[in-house]
XYZ file of C-alpha atoms in Angstrom:
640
model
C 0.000 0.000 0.000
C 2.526 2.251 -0.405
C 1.838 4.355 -3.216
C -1.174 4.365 -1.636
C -0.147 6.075 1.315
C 2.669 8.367 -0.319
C 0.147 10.548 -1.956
C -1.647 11.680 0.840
C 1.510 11.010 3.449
C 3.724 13.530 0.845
C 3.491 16.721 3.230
C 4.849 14.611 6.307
C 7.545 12.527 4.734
C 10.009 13.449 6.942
C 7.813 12.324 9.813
C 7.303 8.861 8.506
C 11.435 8.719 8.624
C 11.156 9.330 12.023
C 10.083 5.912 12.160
C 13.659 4.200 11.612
C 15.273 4.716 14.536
C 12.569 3.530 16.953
C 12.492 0.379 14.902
C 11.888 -2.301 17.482
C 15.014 -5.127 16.423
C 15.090 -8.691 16.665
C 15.795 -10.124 20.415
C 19.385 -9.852 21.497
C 22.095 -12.427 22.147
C 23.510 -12.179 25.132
C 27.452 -10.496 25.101
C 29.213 -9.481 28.208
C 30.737 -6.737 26.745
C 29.857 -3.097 24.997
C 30.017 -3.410 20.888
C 29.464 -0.329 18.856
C 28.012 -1.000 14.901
C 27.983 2.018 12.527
C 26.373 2.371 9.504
C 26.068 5.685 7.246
C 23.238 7.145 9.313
C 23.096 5.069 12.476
C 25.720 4.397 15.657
C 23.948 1.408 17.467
C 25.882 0.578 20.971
C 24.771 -2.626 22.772
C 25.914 -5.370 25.079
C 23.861 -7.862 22.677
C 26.858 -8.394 20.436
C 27.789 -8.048 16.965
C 25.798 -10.451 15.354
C 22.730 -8.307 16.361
C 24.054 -4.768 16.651
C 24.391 -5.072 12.725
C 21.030 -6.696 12.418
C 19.394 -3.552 14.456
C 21.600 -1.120 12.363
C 20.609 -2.876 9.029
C 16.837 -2.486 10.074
C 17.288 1.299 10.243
C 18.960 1.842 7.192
C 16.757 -0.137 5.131
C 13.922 1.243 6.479
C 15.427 4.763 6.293
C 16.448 3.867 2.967
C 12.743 3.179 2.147
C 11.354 6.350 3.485
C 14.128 8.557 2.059
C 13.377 7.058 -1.768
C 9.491 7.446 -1.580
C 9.884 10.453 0.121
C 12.578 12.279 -0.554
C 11.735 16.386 -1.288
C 11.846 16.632 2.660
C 15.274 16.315 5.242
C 15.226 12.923 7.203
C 17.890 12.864 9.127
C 18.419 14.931 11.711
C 21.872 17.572 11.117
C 23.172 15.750 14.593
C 24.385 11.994 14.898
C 21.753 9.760 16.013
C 23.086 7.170 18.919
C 21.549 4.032 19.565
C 21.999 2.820 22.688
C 20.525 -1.198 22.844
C 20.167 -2.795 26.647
C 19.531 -6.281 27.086
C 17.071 -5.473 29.724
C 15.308 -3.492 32.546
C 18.666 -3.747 34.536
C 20.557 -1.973 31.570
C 17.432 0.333 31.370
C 18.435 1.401 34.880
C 21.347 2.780 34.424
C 20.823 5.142 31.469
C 17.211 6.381 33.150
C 17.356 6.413 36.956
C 14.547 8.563 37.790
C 12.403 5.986 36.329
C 13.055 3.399 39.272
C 13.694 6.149 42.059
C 9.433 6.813 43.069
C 8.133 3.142 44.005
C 5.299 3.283 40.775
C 6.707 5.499 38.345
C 6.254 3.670 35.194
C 9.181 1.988 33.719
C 9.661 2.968 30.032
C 10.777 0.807 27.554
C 12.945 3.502 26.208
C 13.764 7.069 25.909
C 14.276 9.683 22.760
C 17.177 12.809 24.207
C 17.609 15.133 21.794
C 20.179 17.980 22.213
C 22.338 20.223 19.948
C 25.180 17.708 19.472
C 23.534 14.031 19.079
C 20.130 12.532 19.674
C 20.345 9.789 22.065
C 17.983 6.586 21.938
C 17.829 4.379 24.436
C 16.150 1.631 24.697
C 15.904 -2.464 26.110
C 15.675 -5.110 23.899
C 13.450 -7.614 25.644
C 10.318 -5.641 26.082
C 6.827 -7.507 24.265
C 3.665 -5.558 23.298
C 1.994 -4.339 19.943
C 3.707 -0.990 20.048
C 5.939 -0.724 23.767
C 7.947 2.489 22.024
C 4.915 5.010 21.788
C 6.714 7.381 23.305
C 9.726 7.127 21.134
C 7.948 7.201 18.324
C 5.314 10.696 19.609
C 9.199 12.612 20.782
C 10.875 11.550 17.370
C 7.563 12.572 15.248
C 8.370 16.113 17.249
C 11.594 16.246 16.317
C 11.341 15.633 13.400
C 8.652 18.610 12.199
C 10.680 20.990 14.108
C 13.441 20.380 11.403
C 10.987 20.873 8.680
C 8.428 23.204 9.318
C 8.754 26.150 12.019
C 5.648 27.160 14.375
C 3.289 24.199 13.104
C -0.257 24.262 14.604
C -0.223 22.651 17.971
C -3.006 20.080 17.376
C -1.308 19.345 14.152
C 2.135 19.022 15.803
C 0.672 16.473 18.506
C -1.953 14.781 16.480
C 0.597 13.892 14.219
C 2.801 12.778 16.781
C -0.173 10.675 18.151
C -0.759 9.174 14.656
C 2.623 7.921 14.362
C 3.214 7.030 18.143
C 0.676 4.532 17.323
C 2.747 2.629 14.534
C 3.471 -1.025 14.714
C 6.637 -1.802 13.407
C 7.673 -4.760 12.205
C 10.101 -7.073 9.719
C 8.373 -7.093 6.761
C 5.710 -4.245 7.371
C 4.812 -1.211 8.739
C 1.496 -0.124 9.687
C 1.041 3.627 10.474
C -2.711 5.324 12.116
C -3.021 2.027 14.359
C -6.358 3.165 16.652
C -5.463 3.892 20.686
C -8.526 2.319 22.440
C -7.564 4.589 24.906
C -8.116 7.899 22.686
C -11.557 6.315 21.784
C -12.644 5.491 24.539
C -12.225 9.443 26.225
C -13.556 10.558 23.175
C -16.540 8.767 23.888
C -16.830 9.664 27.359
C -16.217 13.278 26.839
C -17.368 16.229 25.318
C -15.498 17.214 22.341
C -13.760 20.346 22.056
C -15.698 22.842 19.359
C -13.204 22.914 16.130
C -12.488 26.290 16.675
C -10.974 26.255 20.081
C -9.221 23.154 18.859
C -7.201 25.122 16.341
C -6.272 28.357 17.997
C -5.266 26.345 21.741
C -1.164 27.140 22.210
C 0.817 25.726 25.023
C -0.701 28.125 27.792
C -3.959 27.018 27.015
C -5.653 24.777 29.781
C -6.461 22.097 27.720
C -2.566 21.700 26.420
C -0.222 19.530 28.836
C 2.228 17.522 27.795
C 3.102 15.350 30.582
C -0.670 14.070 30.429
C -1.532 12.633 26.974
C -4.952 11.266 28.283
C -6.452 14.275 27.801
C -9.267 15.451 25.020
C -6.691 17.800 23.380
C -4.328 14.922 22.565
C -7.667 12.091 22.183
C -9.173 14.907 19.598
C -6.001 15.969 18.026
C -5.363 12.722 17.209
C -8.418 11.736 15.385
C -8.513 14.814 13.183
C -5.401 14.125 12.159
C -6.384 10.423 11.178
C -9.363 11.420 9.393
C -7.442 14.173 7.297
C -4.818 11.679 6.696
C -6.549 8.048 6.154
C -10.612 8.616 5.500
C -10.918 8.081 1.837
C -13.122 11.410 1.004
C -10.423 13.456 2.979
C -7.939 11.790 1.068
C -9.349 12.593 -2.074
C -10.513 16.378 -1.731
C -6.476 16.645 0.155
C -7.934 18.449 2.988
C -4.741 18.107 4.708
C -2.621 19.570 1.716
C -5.649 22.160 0.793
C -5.514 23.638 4.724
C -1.246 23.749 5.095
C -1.187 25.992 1.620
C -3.616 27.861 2.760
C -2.361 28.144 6.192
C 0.960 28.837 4.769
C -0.200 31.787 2.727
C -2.338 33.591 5.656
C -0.948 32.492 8.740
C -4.625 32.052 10.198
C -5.729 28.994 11.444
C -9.400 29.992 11.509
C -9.403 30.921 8.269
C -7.100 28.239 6.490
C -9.362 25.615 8.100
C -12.561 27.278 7.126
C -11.048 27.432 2.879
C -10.177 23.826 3.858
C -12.508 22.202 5.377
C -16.102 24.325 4.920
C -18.112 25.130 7.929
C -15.900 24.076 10.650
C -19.544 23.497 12.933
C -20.508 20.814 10.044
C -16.293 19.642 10.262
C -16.626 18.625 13.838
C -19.482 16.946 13.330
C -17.902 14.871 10.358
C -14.815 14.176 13.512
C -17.410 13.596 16.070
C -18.803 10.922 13.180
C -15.933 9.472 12.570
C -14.899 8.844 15.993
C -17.620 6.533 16.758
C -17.296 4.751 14.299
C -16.801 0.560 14.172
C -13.904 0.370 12.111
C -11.052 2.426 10.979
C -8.373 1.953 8.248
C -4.558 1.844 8.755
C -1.804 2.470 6.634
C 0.671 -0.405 5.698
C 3.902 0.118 3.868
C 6.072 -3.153 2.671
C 9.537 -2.942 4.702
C 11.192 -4.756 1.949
C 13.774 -7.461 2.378
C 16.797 -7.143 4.508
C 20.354 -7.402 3.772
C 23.141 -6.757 6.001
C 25.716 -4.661 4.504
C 29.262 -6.142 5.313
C 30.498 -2.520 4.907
C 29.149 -1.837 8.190
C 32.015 -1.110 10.882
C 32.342 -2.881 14.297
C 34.472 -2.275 17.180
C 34.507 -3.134 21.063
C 33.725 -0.292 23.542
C 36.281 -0.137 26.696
C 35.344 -0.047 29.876
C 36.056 4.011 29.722
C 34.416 4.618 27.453
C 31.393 2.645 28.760
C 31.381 4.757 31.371
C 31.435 8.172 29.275
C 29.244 7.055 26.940
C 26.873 6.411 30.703
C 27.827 9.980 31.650
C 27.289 11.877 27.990
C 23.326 10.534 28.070
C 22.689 11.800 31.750
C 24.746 14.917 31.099
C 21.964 15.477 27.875
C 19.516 14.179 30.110
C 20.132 16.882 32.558
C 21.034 14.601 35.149
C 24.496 16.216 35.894
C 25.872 14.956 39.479
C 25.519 11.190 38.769
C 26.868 12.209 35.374
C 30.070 14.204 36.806
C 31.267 11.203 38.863
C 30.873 8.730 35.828
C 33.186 11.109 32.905
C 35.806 11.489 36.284
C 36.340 8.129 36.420
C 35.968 7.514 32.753
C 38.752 9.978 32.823
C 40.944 8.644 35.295
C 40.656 5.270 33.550
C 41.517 6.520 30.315
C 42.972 9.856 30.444
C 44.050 9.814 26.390
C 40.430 9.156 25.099
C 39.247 11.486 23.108
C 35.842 10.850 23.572
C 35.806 10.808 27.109
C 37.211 14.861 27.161
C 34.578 15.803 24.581
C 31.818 14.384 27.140
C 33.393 16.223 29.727
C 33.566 19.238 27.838
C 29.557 18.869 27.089
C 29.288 18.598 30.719
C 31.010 21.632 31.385
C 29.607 23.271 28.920
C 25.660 22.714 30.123
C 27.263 23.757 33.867
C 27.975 27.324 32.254
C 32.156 26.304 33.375
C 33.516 28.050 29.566
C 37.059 27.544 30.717
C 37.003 23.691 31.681
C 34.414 23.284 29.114
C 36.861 24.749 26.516
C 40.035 23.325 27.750
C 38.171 19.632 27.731
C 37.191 20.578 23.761
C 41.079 21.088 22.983
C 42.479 18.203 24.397
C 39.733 16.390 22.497
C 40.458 17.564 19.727
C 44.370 17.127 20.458
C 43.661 13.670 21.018
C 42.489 13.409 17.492
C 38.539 13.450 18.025
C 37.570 13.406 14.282
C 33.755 14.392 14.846
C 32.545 18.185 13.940
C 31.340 19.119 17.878
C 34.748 19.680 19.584
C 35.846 21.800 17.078
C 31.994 23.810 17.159
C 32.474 24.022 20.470
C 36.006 25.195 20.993
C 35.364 28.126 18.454
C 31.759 28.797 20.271
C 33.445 28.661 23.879
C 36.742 30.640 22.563
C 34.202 33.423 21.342
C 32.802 33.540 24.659
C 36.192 34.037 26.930
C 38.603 35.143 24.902
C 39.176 39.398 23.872
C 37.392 39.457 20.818
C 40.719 40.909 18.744
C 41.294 39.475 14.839
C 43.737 36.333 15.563
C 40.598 34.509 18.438
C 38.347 35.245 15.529
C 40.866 33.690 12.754
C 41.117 30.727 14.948
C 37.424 30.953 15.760
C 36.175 31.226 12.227
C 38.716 28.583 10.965
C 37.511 25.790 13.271
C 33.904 26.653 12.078
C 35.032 25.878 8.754
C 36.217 22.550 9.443
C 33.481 21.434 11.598
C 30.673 22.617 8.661
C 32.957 20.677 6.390
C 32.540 17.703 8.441
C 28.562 18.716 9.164
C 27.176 20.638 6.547
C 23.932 20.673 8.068
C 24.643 21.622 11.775
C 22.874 25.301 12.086
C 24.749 26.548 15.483
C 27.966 26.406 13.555
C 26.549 28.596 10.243
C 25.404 31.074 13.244
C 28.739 31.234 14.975
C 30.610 31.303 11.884
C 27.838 34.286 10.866
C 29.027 36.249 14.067
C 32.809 35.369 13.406
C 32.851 37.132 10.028
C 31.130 40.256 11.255
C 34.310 41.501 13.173
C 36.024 41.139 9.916
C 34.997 44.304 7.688
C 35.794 42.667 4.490
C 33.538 39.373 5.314
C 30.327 40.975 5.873
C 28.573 39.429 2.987
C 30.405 36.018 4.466
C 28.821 36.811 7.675
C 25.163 37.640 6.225
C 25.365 34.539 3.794
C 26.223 32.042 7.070
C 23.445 33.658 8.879
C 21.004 32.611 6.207
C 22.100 29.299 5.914
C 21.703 29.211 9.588
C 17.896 30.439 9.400
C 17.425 28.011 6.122
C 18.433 24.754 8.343
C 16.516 25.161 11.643
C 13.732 27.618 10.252
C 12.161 26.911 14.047
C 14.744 28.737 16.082
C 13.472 32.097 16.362
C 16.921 33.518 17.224
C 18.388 32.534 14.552
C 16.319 34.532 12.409
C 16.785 37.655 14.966
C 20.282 37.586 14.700
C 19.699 37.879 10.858
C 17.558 40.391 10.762
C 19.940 42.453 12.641
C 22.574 41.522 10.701
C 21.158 42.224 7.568
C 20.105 45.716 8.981
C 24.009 46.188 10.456
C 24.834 46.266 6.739
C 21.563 48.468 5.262
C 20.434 46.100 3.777
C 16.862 47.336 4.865
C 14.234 45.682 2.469
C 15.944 41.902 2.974
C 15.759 42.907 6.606
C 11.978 43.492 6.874
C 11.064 40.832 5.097
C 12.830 38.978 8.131
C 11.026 40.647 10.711
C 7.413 39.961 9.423
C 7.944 36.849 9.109
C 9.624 36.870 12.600
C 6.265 38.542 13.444
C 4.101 36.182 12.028
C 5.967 33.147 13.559
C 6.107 34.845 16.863
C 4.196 32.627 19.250
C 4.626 34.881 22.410
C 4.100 38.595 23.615
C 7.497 39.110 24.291
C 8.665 37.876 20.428
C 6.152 39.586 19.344
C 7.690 42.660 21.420
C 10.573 41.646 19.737
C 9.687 41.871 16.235
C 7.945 44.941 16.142
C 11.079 46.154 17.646
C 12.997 45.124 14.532
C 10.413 46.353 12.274
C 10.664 50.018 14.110
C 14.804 49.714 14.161
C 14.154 49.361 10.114
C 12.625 52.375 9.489
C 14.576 54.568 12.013
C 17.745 53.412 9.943
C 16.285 54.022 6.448
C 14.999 57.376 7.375
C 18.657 57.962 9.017
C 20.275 56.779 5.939
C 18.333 58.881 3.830
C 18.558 61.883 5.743
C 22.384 61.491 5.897
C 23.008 64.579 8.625
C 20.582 65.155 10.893
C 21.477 68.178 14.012
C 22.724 67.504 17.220
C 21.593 66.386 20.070
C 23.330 68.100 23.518
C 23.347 65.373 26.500
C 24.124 65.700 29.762
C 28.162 64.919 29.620
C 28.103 68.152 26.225
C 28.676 65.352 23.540
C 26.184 64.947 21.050
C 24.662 62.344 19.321
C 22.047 62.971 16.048
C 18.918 63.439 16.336
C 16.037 60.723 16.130
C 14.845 60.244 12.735
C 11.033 60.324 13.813
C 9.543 63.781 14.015
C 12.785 65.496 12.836
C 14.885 67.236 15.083
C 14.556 67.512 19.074
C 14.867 70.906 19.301
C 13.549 72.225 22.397
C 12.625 69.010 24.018
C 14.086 66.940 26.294
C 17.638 64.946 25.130
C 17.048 61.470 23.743
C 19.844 59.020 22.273
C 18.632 56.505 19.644
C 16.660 53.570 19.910
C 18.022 51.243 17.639
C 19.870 48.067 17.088
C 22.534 46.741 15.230
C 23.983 42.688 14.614
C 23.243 40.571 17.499
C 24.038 37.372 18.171
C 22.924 34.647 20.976
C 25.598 33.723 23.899
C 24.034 30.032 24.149
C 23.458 28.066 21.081
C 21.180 25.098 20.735
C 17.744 24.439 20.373
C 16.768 25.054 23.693
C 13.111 27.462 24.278
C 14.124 31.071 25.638
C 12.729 34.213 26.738
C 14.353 36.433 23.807
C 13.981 39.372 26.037
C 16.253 37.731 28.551
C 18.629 36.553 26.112
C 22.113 37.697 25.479
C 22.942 39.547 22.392
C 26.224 41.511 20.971
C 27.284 44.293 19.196
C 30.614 46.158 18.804
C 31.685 49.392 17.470
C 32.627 52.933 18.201
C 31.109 54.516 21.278
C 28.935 57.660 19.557
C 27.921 59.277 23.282
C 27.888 58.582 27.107
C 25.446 59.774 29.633
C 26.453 59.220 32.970
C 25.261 62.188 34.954
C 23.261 60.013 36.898
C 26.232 57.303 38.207
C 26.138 54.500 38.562
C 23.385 54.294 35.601
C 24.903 55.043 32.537
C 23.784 55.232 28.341
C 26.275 54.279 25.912
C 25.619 55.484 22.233
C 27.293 52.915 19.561
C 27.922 54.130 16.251
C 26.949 51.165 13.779
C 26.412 51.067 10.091
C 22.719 51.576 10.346
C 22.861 54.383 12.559
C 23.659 55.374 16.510
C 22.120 52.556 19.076
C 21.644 53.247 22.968
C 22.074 50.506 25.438
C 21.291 51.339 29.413
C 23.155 49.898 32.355
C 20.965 50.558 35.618
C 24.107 49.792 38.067
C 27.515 50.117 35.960
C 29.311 48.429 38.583
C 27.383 45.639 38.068
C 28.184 44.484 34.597
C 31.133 42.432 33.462
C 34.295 44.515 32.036
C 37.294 43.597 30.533
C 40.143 45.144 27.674
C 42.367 44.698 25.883
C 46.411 44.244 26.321
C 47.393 48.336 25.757
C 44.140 49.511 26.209
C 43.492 52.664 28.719
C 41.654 50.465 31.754
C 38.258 51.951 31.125
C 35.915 53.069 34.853
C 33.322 54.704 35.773
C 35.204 57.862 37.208
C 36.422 58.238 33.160
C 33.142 57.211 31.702
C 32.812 60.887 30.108
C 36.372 60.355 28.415
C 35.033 56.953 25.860
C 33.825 58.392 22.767
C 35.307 56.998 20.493
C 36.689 53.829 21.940
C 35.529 50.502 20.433
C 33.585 48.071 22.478
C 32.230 44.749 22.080
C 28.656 44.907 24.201
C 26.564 42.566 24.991
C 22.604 43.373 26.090
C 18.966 41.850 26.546
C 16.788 43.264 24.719
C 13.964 46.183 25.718
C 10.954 46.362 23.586
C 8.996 49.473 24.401
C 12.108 51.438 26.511
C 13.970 54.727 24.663
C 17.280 52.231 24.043
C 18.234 48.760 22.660
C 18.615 47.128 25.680
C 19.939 46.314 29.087
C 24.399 46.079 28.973
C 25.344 42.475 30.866
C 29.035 43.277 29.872
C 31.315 44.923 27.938
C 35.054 44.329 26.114
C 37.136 47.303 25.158
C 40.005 46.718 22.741
């Protein structure tokens, strides 16, 4: 039934891929030791042995294989390596996911999907027995994997889908996909449906949304819209499902995408309300094709080390850091001139905020002749960070970023980094705006990513390519505070194209008797009270990753000549940057407060001189202000 399936399944192909690496493999042999199979996509790690390591690993790829071939307009793999970690039983289960056995009736999974920024972890036992015991591999996996192709998807699309494919059976020869949860039906029964109108607009601070409980009505009735849009035959053939994303896509309004899409959405619910309580439903099935190991597939034995690292990487990425401190320790003391086991400890540092171990862990990995792209990523990220900012740190920084996209062309942090890298180099600023793109083009979801752009394309007047950003920063914007954000942008824009097309504007006295130029809006100030700029220039994140974030609390940088200074009123001081797109202000409540540091040479800068720094350079970092008269809040600052 494949074909079958493809042409409705054709918007979601890269969810269907998800599938491979929750593939439940054959029953283990028993091994005493740690093994470690790789094949081009997959890294499978078990005590079951050889013999089955490269039957698991050959299950994923030819399933992968499959999906990528009958669906292959759409990414399915994820940019990051995908680890498969294969216990022989609830024992082995134990030591990868404590928690799970620490509260006498906490329910014992039968594995466990970890994303991060660096790998995605699977773990998962090999002797557990049901229909479909991964559910929740399969529901965190479906997540992942629309995150990496579509940005801000609908909520009850996001977890219906992820319902729909949490319920797949997976097995040797087939694959069946929309398998019914009696437990969905049976609430949905029981309950009283949510109208289709509510269903569409409810976000995740809605009362009906929670993710730790999945037996609610929001998940039961996500679920079975999504399986009538994507398996009732009349659905199918008017492509309700492909009719309401294009015309989501276009307008951005759920209401009204789903009302060109699926008529009166009163009569739609009761078509879902129908079609719940219904006898029978249908379920996809897709041929898995015939296996065949691939000799080419590389084995190895895992030391006892680096058993114990590979232990303490998953519960450093699963946030569990003190039991994972003592494992890399003694993974280190066992085998102090393992590469792998000082790029796990430089993760852990690195998620404890420690830059300097964290960096000095990535350099003796990569000393050691680590040959993956992350050590390198994270030694130029981290070197950013710490070090002064001056040409030969961002050389070095710049250059490493090179050599870990070679080795990961698809990893987005290291297109940002590499963004913010080129833009201390004058002569790289189309480098710098081209990374950033590339950045925003491979995890279209990660709403900084685009910020940074935005900026940056407005650092170098670029102002049309830079609105375009921001509206659709706006439309994606999901919160008041990146909505704030947005707008923000959008009013930076204008104040720079009416500054660049005024050219001179008249001065501005402030309080120390320098002078900055005049706001753009309204024309000059003369006669009222002294104002410096509110605008931005090129910003960039301090923490990369995936991770969700308050952009208003976020870190952000600029650097350039210091315009003005106000600092009548010490120890709160304004600092006036002179950027390409015009003057920026950026407020520090309690000077003392912030972080500052210079440069070798450089005049040791205080806040008894502050009246003597225009024209000194400064790197400056800030969280942004929507609403105040400047940019943003100054965390610290780096002259040079």
């Amino acid at each position: 039934m494949l074909n079958t399936m493809s042409s409705q399944l054709f918007p979601f192909r890269s969810l269907l891929s998800g599938l491979i690496l929750l593939l439940l493999p054959l029953c283990a042999a028993s091994a005493d030791n740690w093994i470690e199979v790789k094949s081009p996509h997959f890294t499978v790690q078990t005590t079951a042995g050889e013999k089955e390591a490269r039957k698991v690993a050959d299950q994923f790829e030819q399933i992968r294989n499959m999906f990528h071939t009958a669906f292959a307009t759409l990414q399915v793999d994820p940019p990051q390596p995908i680890i498969i970690v294969a216990v022989k039983n609830e024992n082995g289960l134990k030591l990868f996911l404590p928690e799970a056995w620490e509260v006498k009736g906490h329910v014992h999974p039968a594995g466990f999907y970890q994303p991060a920024d660096d790998k995605d972890y699977v773990v998962m036992r090999l002797d557990t027995e049901g229909d479909n015991p991964f559910h929740t591999l399969y529901h965190e996996y479906t997540h992942a994997l629309l995150r990496l192709n579509f940005s801000n998807s609908p909520l009850w699309l996001n977890e219906g889908l992820a319902e729909f494919f949490g319920n797949s059976i997976l097995g040797e020869k087939e694959i069946k996909t929309g398998t019914i949860d009696p437990g969905h039906l049976y609430l949905l029964n029981q309950s009283k449906l949510i109208p289709i109108e509510t269903l569409l607009e409810i976000d995740h601070n809605s009362p009906y949304y929670n993710e730790s409980n999945r037996a609610s009505v929001f998940y039961a009735e996500s679920w079975a819209v999504v399986h009538f849009l994507m398996l009732d035959e009349e659905a199918r053939k008017k492509e309700l499902l492909k009719n309401f994303l294009t015309s989501w896509g276009k307008s951005g309004n759920q209401i009204e995408a789903a009302r060109e899409s699926f008529g009166d959405l009163r009569q739609f619910g009761k078509s879902i309300e129908s079609y719940e309580r219904q006898g029978t439903f249908r379920i996809g099935v897709i041929k898995a094709g015939q296996q065949a190991a691939d000799k080419t597939y590389t084995a190895r034995n895992i030391t006892p080390g680096e058993t114990l690292a590979i232990r303490g990487d998953f519960l450093t990425h699963h946030n569990r850091a003190e039991q994972a401190g003592a494992l890399l320790e003694e993974a280190a003391k066992n085998e102090p001139n393992l590469a792998f086991v000082h790029e796990a400890l430089g993760y852990y540092h690195y998620r404890r905020q420690e830059v300097a171990e964290a960096d000095r862990e990535m350099m003796q990995a990569i000393k050691l002749g680590a040959n993956g792209f992350a050590p390198l990523y994270f030694h130029a990220f981290l070197s950013m960070q710490h070090g002064s900012f001056e040409g030969e740190t961002m050389l070095e920084a710049a250059s490493n970023l090179e050599k870990a996209i070679q080795l990961n062309p698809q990893f987005a942090p290291a297109y940002e980094a590499l963004a913010q890298a080129y833009s201390h180099s004058p002569d790289k600023q189309k480098q710098a705006v081209t990374a950033g793109i590339k950045a925003v083009q491979l995890d279209p979801g990660h709403l900084p990513y685009a910020i940074n752009l935005g900026y940056l394309l407005l650092s170098n007047s670029r102002f049309a390519e830079a609105r375009i950003m921001a509206k659709r920063i706006l439309a994606a914007a999901t919160t008041p505070q990146e909505k704030d954000v947005a707008d923000s942008m959008l009013q930076h824009i204008q104040q720079a194209e009416e500054w660049a097309a005024k050219k001179t504007t008249s001065p501005v006295s402030v309080a120390d008797g320098t002078s900055v130029p005049a706001p753009a809006e309204g024309g000059t100030n003369s006669g009222d009270a002294p104002k410096l700029v509110r605008r931005q220039g090129m910003t960039k994140p301090e923490t990369p990753g995936n991770v969700p974030v308050d952009l208003t609390k976020r870190a952000y940088g600029v650097d350039g000549p210091i315009g003005a200074v106000d600092c009548a009123k010490k120890p709160e001081v304004i600092i006036n940057l002179d950027l390409p797109s015009g003057p920026v202000s950026f407020h520090a409540p309690d000077f003392r407060r912030i972080a500052l540091s210079w440069a070798d040479g450089v005049p040791e800068p205080s806040l008894g001189t502050c009246t003597q720094w225009k024209g000194r350079s400064v790197k400056l970092w800030f969280s942004p202000t929507p609403g105040k008269e400047y940019a943003g809040d100054i965390s610290k600052i780096y002259f040079y």
